Short mmCIF file of C-alpha atoms and ligand atoms in Angstrom, two decimals:
data_model
loop_
_atom_site.label_atom_id
_atom_site.label_comp_id
_atom_site.label_asym_id
_atom_site.label_seq_id
_atom_site.Cartn_x
_atom_site.Cartn_y
_atom_site.Cartn_z
CA MET A 17 -24.58 -2.08 4.70
CA ALA A 18 -22.32 -0.20 7.12
CA GLY A 19 -25.19 1.45 8.85
CA LEU A 20 -27.06 -1.64 9.35
CA VAL A 21 -24.03 -3.50 10.56
CA HIS A 22 -23.83 -0.94 13.51
CA GLY A 23 -27.45 -0.27 14.15
CA PRO A 24 -30.18 -2.50 14.77
CA MET A 25 -31.63 -2.34 18.12
CA ALA A 26 -34.14 -5.37 18.24
CA GLY A 27 -32.82 -8.88 18.10
CA PRO A 28 -31.83 -10.66 15.05
CA ASP A 29 -34.62 -13.20 15.24
CA LEU A 30 -37.33 -10.59 15.88
CA TYR A 31 -35.84 -8.20 13.17
CA CYS A 32 -35.79 -11.34 10.61
CA ARG A 33 -38.94 -12.65 11.21
CA LEU A 34 -40.43 -9.17 10.77
CA MET A 35 -38.42 -8.72 7.44
CA ARG A 36 -39.21 -11.91 6.19
CA ARG A 37 -42.96 -11.37 6.76
CA LEU A 38 -42.79 -7.87 5.07
CA CYS A 39 -41.15 -9.01 1.83
CA GLN A 40 -40.24 -12.58 1.01
CA VAL A 41 -37.24 -11.57 -1.27
CA SER A 42 -33.75 -12.92 -1.08
CA ILE A 43 -32.52 -9.32 -0.23
CA ALA A 44 -34.44 -9.60 3.08
CA ALA A 45 -32.86 -12.92 3.87
CA PHE A 46 -29.60 -11.38 2.98
CA LEU A 47 -29.85 -8.49 5.40
CA CYS A 48 -31.29 -10.86 7.99
CA HIS A 49 -27.81 -12.70 7.46
CA ALA A 50 -25.91 -9.58 7.63
CA ILE A 51 -27.44 -8.41 11.02
CA ALA A 52 -27.20 -11.85 12.86
CA SER A 53 -23.62 -12.00 11.71
CA ALA A 54 -22.80 -8.61 12.76
CA GLN A 55 -24.61 -9.36 16.16
CA ALA A 56 -22.85 -12.59 16.22
CA GLY A 57 -19.62 -10.64 16.11
CA ARG A 58 -18.70 -11.62 12.37
CA THR A 59 -18.78 -8.96 9.55
CA PRO A 60 -20.89 -9.59 6.86
CA ALA A 61 -19.39 -10.36 3.34
CA THR A 62 -20.76 -8.10 0.50
CA VAL A 63 -20.46 -7.99 -2.99
CA ALA A 64 -19.88 -4.93 -5.30
CA GLU A 65 -22.72 -4.42 -7.98
CA PRO A 66 -21.59 -5.21 -11.48
CA LEU A 67 -20.35 -2.41 -13.46
CA ALA A 68 -19.56 -1.55 -17.23
CA LEU A 69 -17.03 1.35 -18.27
CA VAL A 70 -17.55 2.30 -21.87
CA ASN A 71 -15.53 4.39 -24.19
CA ALA A 72 -12.34 3.68 -22.29
CA ASN A 73 -8.78 4.05 -23.40
CA VAL A 74 -7.06 1.15 -21.68
CA ILE A 75 -3.19 1.20 -21.02
CA ASN A 76 -1.58 -2.13 -20.90
CA VAL A 77 1.06 -1.57 -18.38
CA HIS A 78 3.32 -4.40 -19.51
CA ASP A 79 4.21 -2.94 -22.80
CA GLY A 80 2.41 0.58 -23.20
CA ARG A 81 -0.05 -0.31 -25.59
CA ILE A 82 -3.30 1.16 -25.74
CA VAL A 83 -6.91 -0.60 -26.33
CA THR A 84 -8.93 2.31 -27.73
CA ASN A 85 -12.69 2.55 -27.22
CA ALA A 86 -12.83 -0.52 -25.07
CA THR A 87 -15.67 -1.64 -22.61
CA ILE A 88 -14.43 -2.92 -19.27
CA VAL A 89 -17.06 -5.31 -17.18
CA LEU A 90 -16.68 -5.69 -13.65
CA ARG A 91 -18.44 -8.07 -11.70
CA GLY A 92 -18.24 -9.85 -8.23
CA GLY A 93 -15.17 -7.57 -7.61
CA ARG A 94 -13.33 -8.83 -10.45
CA ILE A 95 -12.51 -7.89 -14.01
CA GLU A 96 -14.76 -10.02 -16.28
CA SER A 97 -13.95 -8.81 -19.62
CA VAL A 98 -11.92 -5.95 -21.55
CA GLY A 99 -12.36 -5.25 -25.11
CA ALA A 100 -14.73 -4.14 -27.94
CA GLY A 101 -18.60 -4.52 -27.69
CA ALA A 102 -21.41 -3.00 -25.82
CA ALA A 103 -22.31 -3.15 -22.03
CA PRO A 104 -24.43 -6.10 -21.09
CA THR A 105 -28.00 -5.46 -19.84
CA GLY A 106 -28.72 -5.00 -16.64
CA VAL A 107 -25.34 -3.42 -15.36
CA LYS A 108 -24.48 0.10 -14.27
CA VAL A 109 -22.80 1.98 -17.11
CA LEU A 110 -20.02 4.58 -16.65
CA ASP A 111 -19.04 6.42 -19.86
CA LEU A 112 -15.51 7.49 -19.69
CA LYS A 113 -15.56 9.45 -22.87
CA GLY A 114 -12.05 8.59 -23.96
CA LYS A 115 -10.50 8.72 -20.76
CA TYR A 116 -7.48 6.64 -19.91
CA VAL A 117 -7.76 3.72 -17.68
CA LEU A 118 -4.91 2.01 -15.73
CA PRO A 119 -4.62 -0.33 -12.95
CA GLY A 120 -5.08 1.15 -9.56
CA LEU A 121 -1.85 2.31 -7.90
CA ILE A 122 0.07 0.62 -5.15
CA ASP A 123 1.46 2.46 -2.18
CA ALA A 124 4.23 0.08 -1.01
CA HIS A 125 4.98 2.16 2.26
CA THR A 126 2.19 3.77 4.36
CA HIS A 127 1.41 4.29 7.92
CA ALA A 128 -2.20 4.87 7.33
CA ASP A 129 -4.21 3.81 10.50
CA ASN A 130 -7.82 5.16 10.47
CA PHE A 131 -10.53 5.43 7.98
CA ALA A 132 -10.26 8.82 6.88
CA ALA A 133 -6.53 8.22 6.15
CA PHE A 134 -7.42 5.28 4.02
CA ARG A 135 -10.20 7.19 2.10
CA ARG A 136 -7.53 9.71 1.26
CA ALA A 137 -5.13 7.19 -0.11
CA LEU A 138 -8.12 5.55 -2.07
CA GLU A 139 -9.04 8.89 -3.47
CA SER A 140 -5.62 9.58 -4.79
CA GLY A 141 -6.02 6.32 -6.84
CA VAL A 142 -4.21 3.86 -4.49
CA THR A 143 -6.23 0.63 -4.36
CA THR A 144 -3.53 -1.41 -2.41
CA VAL A 145 -1.23 -0.56 0.38
CA ARG A 146 1.57 -2.20 2.17
CA SER A 147 1.59 -1.07 5.69
CA ALA A 148 5.15 -0.14 7.01
CA GLY A 149 4.12 -0.10 10.50
CA VAL A 150 1.08 0.92 12.59
CA SER A 151 -0.40 0.97 16.25
CA ASN A 152 -3.19 -1.40 17.39
CA TYR A 153 -3.25 -3.49 14.22
CA ALA A 154 -5.30 -1.02 12.43
CA ASP A 155 -3.88 -2.38 9.22
CA VAL A 156 -5.21 -5.86 9.96
CA GLY A 157 -8.57 -4.68 11.20
CA PHE A 158 -9.15 -2.25 7.93
CA ASN A 159 -7.94 -5.05 5.67
CA THR A 160 -10.59 -7.32 7.42
CA LEU A 161 -13.30 -4.68 6.60
CA VAL A 162 -12.02 -4.15 2.86
CA LYS A 163 -11.94 -7.96 2.44
CA ASN A 164 -15.59 -8.34 3.57
CA GLY A 165 -16.86 -5.64 1.40
CA VAL A 166 -17.87 -3.34 4.24
CA VAL A 167 -15.68 -0.23 3.02
CA ALA A 168 -14.16 0.29 -0.68
CA GLY A 169 -10.53 -0.21 0.28
CA PRO A 170 -7.63 0.12 -0.40
CA ASN A 171 -6.66 -3.54 0.33
CA VAL A 172 -3.76 -3.45 2.89
CA LEU A 173 -0.78 -5.82 3.05
CA THR A 174 -0.36 -5.52 6.90
CA ALA A 175 2.66 -5.50 9.04
CA GLY A 176 1.57 -4.66 12.51
CA TYR A 177 4.13 -3.12 14.72
CA HIS A 178 7.39 -1.85 13.20
CA VAL A 179 10.15 -4.18 15.13
CA ARG A 180 12.68 -2.01 16.25
CA PRO A 181 14.71 -1.80 19.70
CA GLN A 182 11.84 0.21 21.26
CA LEU A 183 8.56 -1.03 20.06
CA ALA A 184 5.75 1.57 20.26
CA GLN A 185 4.31 1.13 23.70
CA GLU A 186 0.66 0.43 22.52
CA ALA A 187 2.04 -2.96 21.35
CA PHE A 188 1.78 -3.95 24.92
CA LEU A 189 -1.71 -2.92 25.38
CA SER A 190 -2.79 -5.59 22.71
CA ASP A 191 -0.15 -8.10 23.61
CA PRO A 192 0.59 -7.75 27.38
CA SER A 193 2.18 -11.20 27.65
CA TYR A 194 5.16 -9.73 25.30
CA ALA A 195 5.83 -7.36 28.00
CA ASP A 196 9.35 -8.45 28.30
CA LEU A 197 10.10 -6.59 25.23
CA MET A 198 9.52 -3.45 26.77
CA ALA A 199 13.04 -3.70 28.23
CA GLY A 200 13.86 -3.33 24.37
CA VAL A 201 14.12 -5.61 21.35
CA THR A 202 17.84 -5.99 21.75
CA THR A 203 18.70 -9.72 21.69
CA ILE A 204 18.12 -12.18 19.00
CA GLU A 205 15.56 -14.13 21.22
CA ARG A 206 13.61 -10.87 21.66
CA MET A 207 13.43 -10.04 17.96
CA ARG A 208 12.35 -13.49 17.26
CA ARG A 209 9.41 -12.93 19.83
CA ALA A 210 8.56 -9.44 18.44
CA VAL A 211 8.18 -11.17 14.92
CA GLN A 212 6.16 -13.72 16.37
CA MET A 213 3.99 -11.03 18.35
CA ASN A 214 2.97 -9.66 14.94
CA LEU A 215 2.68 -13.12 13.19
CA SER A 216 0.04 -14.09 15.87
CA HIS A 217 -2.21 -11.19 14.41
CA GLY A 218 -1.80 -12.54 10.75
CA VAL A 219 0.31 -10.01 9.34
CA ASP A 220 1.60 -10.21 5.89
CA TRP A 221 5.07 -8.48 6.18
CA ILE A 222 7.39 -7.74 8.87
CA LYS A 223 9.02 -4.33 9.07
CA ILE A 224 12.15 -3.64 10.84
CA LEU A 225 14.44 -0.77 11.46
CA ALA A 226 17.93 -1.50 9.91
CA THR A 227 19.23 2.20 10.33
CA GLU A 228 17.99 5.11 12.41
CA ARG A 229 15.03 7.20 11.29
CA ALA A 230 15.44 10.29 9.30
CA GLY A 231 12.30 12.01 10.41
CA THR A 232 13.39 12.79 13.94
CA ALA A 233 15.69 15.42 14.69
CA ASP A 234 17.83 13.57 17.18
CA THR A 235 18.60 10.54 15.10
CA ASP A 236 21.11 10.02 12.45
CA PRO A 237 19.58 8.11 9.49
CA ARG A 238 22.97 6.63 8.15
CA LYS A 239 23.46 4.60 11.76
CA GLN A 240 23.02 1.07 11.42
CA VAL A 241 20.50 -0.60 14.08
CA TYR A 242 20.43 -4.19 13.79
CA SER A 243 23.46 -6.44 12.31
CA GLU A 244 23.29 -8.86 9.54
CA GLU A 245 23.13 -11.97 11.80
CA GLU A 246 19.99 -10.20 13.99
CA ILE A 247 18.36 -9.32 10.81
CA ARG A 248 18.92 -12.95 9.61
CA ALA A 249 17.02 -14.28 12.78
CA ILE A 250 14.43 -11.83 11.90
CA VAL A 251 13.82 -13.01 8.45
CA GLN A 252 14.06 -16.66 9.45
CA GLU A 253 11.34 -16.23 12.19
CA ALA A 254 9.05 -14.42 9.58
CA ALA A 255 9.74 -17.10 7.06
CA THR A 256 8.08 -19.78 9.24
CA ARG A 257 4.85 -18.37 8.07
CA ASN A 258 6.19 -17.51 4.62
CA VAL A 259 6.22 -13.71 5.70
CA PRO A 260 8.76 -11.58 3.79
CA VAL A 261 10.46 -8.65 5.68
CA GLU A 262 10.73 -4.79 4.73
CA ALA A 263 13.62 -2.91 6.09
CA HIS A 264 13.91 0.72 6.86
CA ALA A 265 17.46 1.75 5.89
CA HIS A 266 19.04 5.04 4.81
CA GLY A 267 22.65 4.39 5.72
CA ASP A 268 24.70 1.83 3.47
CA GLU A 269 25.82 -0.54 6.16
CA GLY A 270 22.70 -1.02 7.74
CA ALA A 271 20.99 -1.61 4.27
CA MET A 272 23.61 -4.24 3.01
CA ALA A 273 23.24 -5.85 6.38
CA ALA A 274 19.66 -6.37 5.55
CA VAL A 275 20.04 -7.31 1.78
CA LYS A 276 22.68 -10.14 2.80
CA ALA A 277 20.21 -11.36 5.58
CA GLY A 278 17.36 -11.71 2.90
CA VAL A 279 14.84 -8.75 3.31
CA ARG A 280 12.69 -8.58 0.51
CA SER A 281 12.73 -4.52 0.07
CA ILE A 282 14.59 -1.55 1.41
CA GLU A 283 12.70 1.20 2.15
CA HIS A 284 14.21 4.81 1.41
CA GLY A 285 17.86 3.57 0.68
CA THR A 286 19.05 7.13 0.57
CA TYR A 287 22.78 6.30 1.13
CA LEU A 288 23.14 3.32 -0.99
CA SER A 289 26.44 2.27 -2.46
CA ASP A 290 26.84 0.79 -5.89
CA ALA A 291 28.00 -2.58 -3.99
CA THR A 292 24.84 -2.71 -2.16
CA LEU A 293 22.57 -1.90 -5.14
CA GLU A 294 24.41 -4.73 -7.03
CA GLU A 295 23.74 -7.11 -4.07
CA MET A 296 19.98 -6.12 -4.15
CA LYS A 297 19.81 -6.83 -7.81
CA GLN A 298 21.67 -10.12 -7.46
CA ARG A 299 19.31 -11.21 -4.73
CA GLY A 300 16.23 -9.67 -6.36
CA ALA A 301 15.45 -7.15 -3.49
CA TYR A 302 13.36 -4.27 -4.40
CA LEU A 303 14.02 -0.55 -3.68
CA ASP A 304 11.33 1.71 -2.24
CA PRO A 305 12.81 5.11 -2.34
CA THR A 306 9.78 7.02 -0.95
CA TYR A 307 11.46 10.10 -2.45
CA THR A 308 8.36 12.45 -2.31
CA THR A 309 8.34 12.27 1.46
CA VAL A 310 11.98 13.52 1.56
CA ILE A 311 10.74 16.56 -0.62
CA ASP A 312 8.31 16.89 2.12
CA LEU A 313 11.13 16.95 4.69
CA THR A 314 12.71 19.89 2.91
CA ASP A 315 9.30 22.06 2.37
CA ALA A 316 7.22 23.69 5.02
CA GLY A 317 3.95 22.20 6.06
CA GLY A 318 3.16 18.53 5.10
CA ASP A 319 3.85 15.81 7.59
CA TYR A 320 7.16 17.21 8.56
CA ASP A 321 7.66 20.76 9.33
CA LEU A 322 10.64 20.96 11.53
CA PRO A 323 13.88 23.38 10.68
CA ALA A 324 16.38 20.61 11.66
CA LEU A 325 14.45 18.32 9.37
CA ARG A 326 14.34 20.81 6.61
CA ILE A 327 18.20 21.01 6.65
CA ARG A 328 18.56 17.48 6.90
CA GLY A 329 16.27 17.04 3.96
CA GLU A 330 18.39 19.26 1.73
CA HIS A 331 21.49 17.11 2.22
CA MET A 332 19.47 13.76 1.86
CA LEU A 333 17.44 14.75 -1.40
CA PRO A 334 20.18 14.88 -3.67
CA ARG A 335 21.64 11.75 -2.10
CA LEU A 336 18.42 10.01 -2.81
CA ARG A 337 17.92 11.33 -6.16
CA ASP A 338 21.48 10.16 -7.19
CA THR A 339 20.94 6.52 -5.56
CA VAL A 340 17.17 6.24 -7.31
CA ILE A 341 18.99 7.03 -10.64
CA ARG A 342 21.98 4.55 -10.17
CA ALA A 343 19.43 1.88 -9.04
CA HIS A 344 17.55 2.22 -12.18
CA LYS A 345 20.59 2.17 -14.28
CA LEU A 346 21.62 -0.89 -12.75
CA GLY A 347 18.32 -2.72 -13.28
CA VAL A 348 17.29 -2.72 -9.43
CA MET A 349 13.60 -3.45 -9.15
CA ILE A 350 12.03 0.01 -7.91
CA VAL A 351 8.44 0.32 -6.25
CA THR A 352 6.57 3.18 -5.13
CA GLY A 353 5.78 4.10 -1.57
CA SER A 354 4.56 7.34 0.07
CA ASP A 355 5.81 6.83 3.56
CA THR A 356 2.74 8.91 4.70
CA GLY A 357 -0.03 8.30 7.07
CA TYR A 358 -2.37 10.12 4.81
CA GLY A 359 -3.28 12.65 7.55
CA PRO A 360 -5.05 15.70 7.13
CA ASN A 361 -1.79 17.61 6.26
CA SER A 362 0.06 15.14 4.29
CA VAL A 363 1.10 16.26 0.88
CA THR A 364 2.80 13.11 -0.31
CA ARG A 365 0.75 10.99 -2.90
CA ILE A 366 1.85 8.12 -5.25
CA GLY A 367 1.07 9.96 -8.34
CA GLN A 368 3.70 12.37 -7.17
CA GLU A 369 6.35 9.66 -6.58
CA ILE A 370 5.41 8.53 -10.17
CA ALA A 371 5.92 11.99 -11.80
CA ASN A 372 9.35 12.23 -9.67
CA PHE A 373 10.48 9.01 -11.15
CA VAL A 374 10.00 10.60 -14.52
CA GLY A 375 12.01 13.61 -13.45
CA MET A 376 14.69 11.37 -12.56
CA GLY A 377 14.82 9.84 -16.15
CA PHE A 378 12.75 6.98 -16.14
CA ARG A 379 10.07 6.68 -19.02
CA PRO A 380 6.59 7.26 -18.18
CA LEU A 381 5.81 3.59 -18.60
CA ASP A 382 8.65 2.47 -16.21
CA ALA A 383 7.42 4.69 -13.69
CA ILE A 384 3.93 3.58 -14.01
CA GLN A 385 5.22 -0.07 -13.84
CA SER A 386 6.82 0.86 -10.33
CA ALA A 387 3.28 1.54 -9.09
CA THR A 388 1.56 -1.32 -10.86
CA ILE A 389 3.24 -4.60 -11.94
CA ARG A 390 6.46 -3.90 -10.16
CA SER A 391 4.93 -3.48 -6.84
CA ALA A 392 2.73 -6.38 -7.30
CA GLU A 393 5.30 -8.48 -7.91
CA MET A 394 7.24 -7.34 -4.77
CA LEU A 395 3.82 -8.20 -3.02
CA ARG A 396 3.57 -11.53 -4.66
CA LEU A 397 0.33 -10.52 -5.96
CA GLU A 398 1.32 -10.15 -9.85
CA LYS A 399 -1.41 -12.69 -10.73
CA SER A 400 -4.19 -10.62 -9.24
CA ILE A 401 -3.37 -6.70 -9.00
CA GLY A 402 -1.42 -4.36 -10.94
CA ALA A 403 -2.90 -4.76 -14.48
CA VAL A 404 -6.05 -4.29 -16.29
CA GLU A 405 -6.48 -7.94 -17.20
CA ILE A 406 -9.39 -10.50 -17.22
CA GLY A 407 -9.72 -12.27 -13.84
CA PHE A 408 -7.51 -9.56 -11.91
CA GLU A 409 -9.16 -7.69 -9.13
CA ALA A 410 -11.36 -4.79 -10.20
CA ASP A 411 -9.13 -2.11 -8.94
CA LEU A 412 -8.89 0.59 -11.74
CA ILE A 413 -8.25 4.46 -12.02
CA ALA A 414 -9.16 6.53 -15.04
CA VAL A 415 -7.29 9.91 -15.50
CA GLU A 416 -7.89 12.68 -18.07
CA LYS A 417 -4.82 12.55 -20.42
CA ASN A 418 -2.65 9.79 -21.75
CA PRO A 419 -0.22 9.29 -18.73
CA LEU A 420 2.57 7.83 -21.33
CA GLU A 421 2.56 11.68 -22.64
CA THR A 422 1.55 13.84 -19.83
CA ILE A 423 2.51 11.96 -16.64
CA THR A 424 1.16 14.46 -14.27
CA THR A 425 -2.25 13.62 -15.27
CA ILE A 426 -1.59 10.38 -12.94
CA GLN A 427 -1.81 12.85 -9.72
CA ASP A 428 -5.56 13.73 -10.40
CA PRO A 429 -7.65 10.38 -11.20
CA VAL A 430 -11.29 11.13 -12.02
CA LEU A 431 -12.36 7.68 -11.37
CA VAL A 432 -10.99 5.22 -8.63
CA ILE A 433 -12.47 1.71 -8.36
CA SER A 434 -11.28 -0.66 -5.86
CA ASN A 435 -12.51 -4.27 -5.80
CA GLY A 436 -15.44 -3.29 -7.97
CA ARG A 437 -16.75 -0.55 -5.66
CA ILE A 438 -16.42 3.06 -6.91
CA GLY A 439 -14.30 5.02 -4.31
CA LEU A 440 -14.22 8.18 -6.36
CA ASP A 441 -16.14 9.54 -9.28
CA ARG A 442 -15.65 12.99 -10.58
CA LEU A 443 -16.24 11.88 -14.28
CA ASN A 444 -18.93 14.52 -14.17
CA PHE A 445 -16.31 17.38 -13.53
CA ALA A 446 -13.70 16.02 -16.06
CA ARG A 447 -13.63 17.88 -19.61
ZN1 LIG B 518 7.89 4.76 7.07
#
């Protein structure tokens, strides 16, 4: 459909009349409608074709039980049925030959902002992402295309511009009426306006900077940026549209301020104290440690490849590891975020984050839950994504081995389906 959306040279009326005459079938009317919608500046909604997956071992991510030799029927972008029985007639069938099916993974922290990046995320098994800030509302635009069925996904929980003392300048190209914020988002009034600017684009989340960044050589990630009072104002402003707040925080004071101010998630959390973790547990705040990206800081190549950051990463990594282990023991809810933009050099994936959690003592099922039901709860989408259940979105991956026994298999999905659309099919290459 995408080609038609961009392509037609003739006016919609002429095109439609021609097609109606050529073939009086519903598909022509549908195409006419699609073309007319596209030319009227609207995106046509398209629905995925029905699919049946047979001979699947389906993992229940709530309790780890496996339904063997199951048939999963996907229709209209939803899971229609899961269980025994043959595929319905007239439906495309994929034989999984005993491969293991899991819900699509959730990346709760990404900076993906272009088609190729979102496709890399999808091909890694990610069917839902939460944006942690991009320019030009690329997250909002991409998600609209996904919702309308123009591209396969992942779905995006959008955040627009990261609210911080210096907003990315591109913000003022989209919203010149907010140019007063160029002087710095440094007063409560301007913080509220920065939130309003994002809300006016329909974002699902507000992202804020509670401490300095780690990925730049001249900032100290332990330094607090906004006070509790300031963050509370941001949280209140976002709440006017029922929008939650995600807070970038490495340092403990900034993180504690953010948690007390009512943010829903702490991103990174490298230097968190037990007191802050306790506060998070009490308030039901989530920890999104983005551990794998800190490994990338310490390694050559990838998203980060500066000697100064390599040294920083070497002292951050054991601290973050210690924080994740303590958080997990305390019972803080932990989710998976990549913190990558899925650029061509990126080496960070959610499958690795899951495997790294297991390396820190999580049971494989716990680590899988972080990337599925736990992240879905954080996104308030636990009734529609994060599990292979009837009525849920048709977001699935298949892997070769049982991930509850061999967790690294999750890093290499052989089938990815998002909203009922096949995003990756390497079943033929699988053993
Ligand atoms: Zn980030």
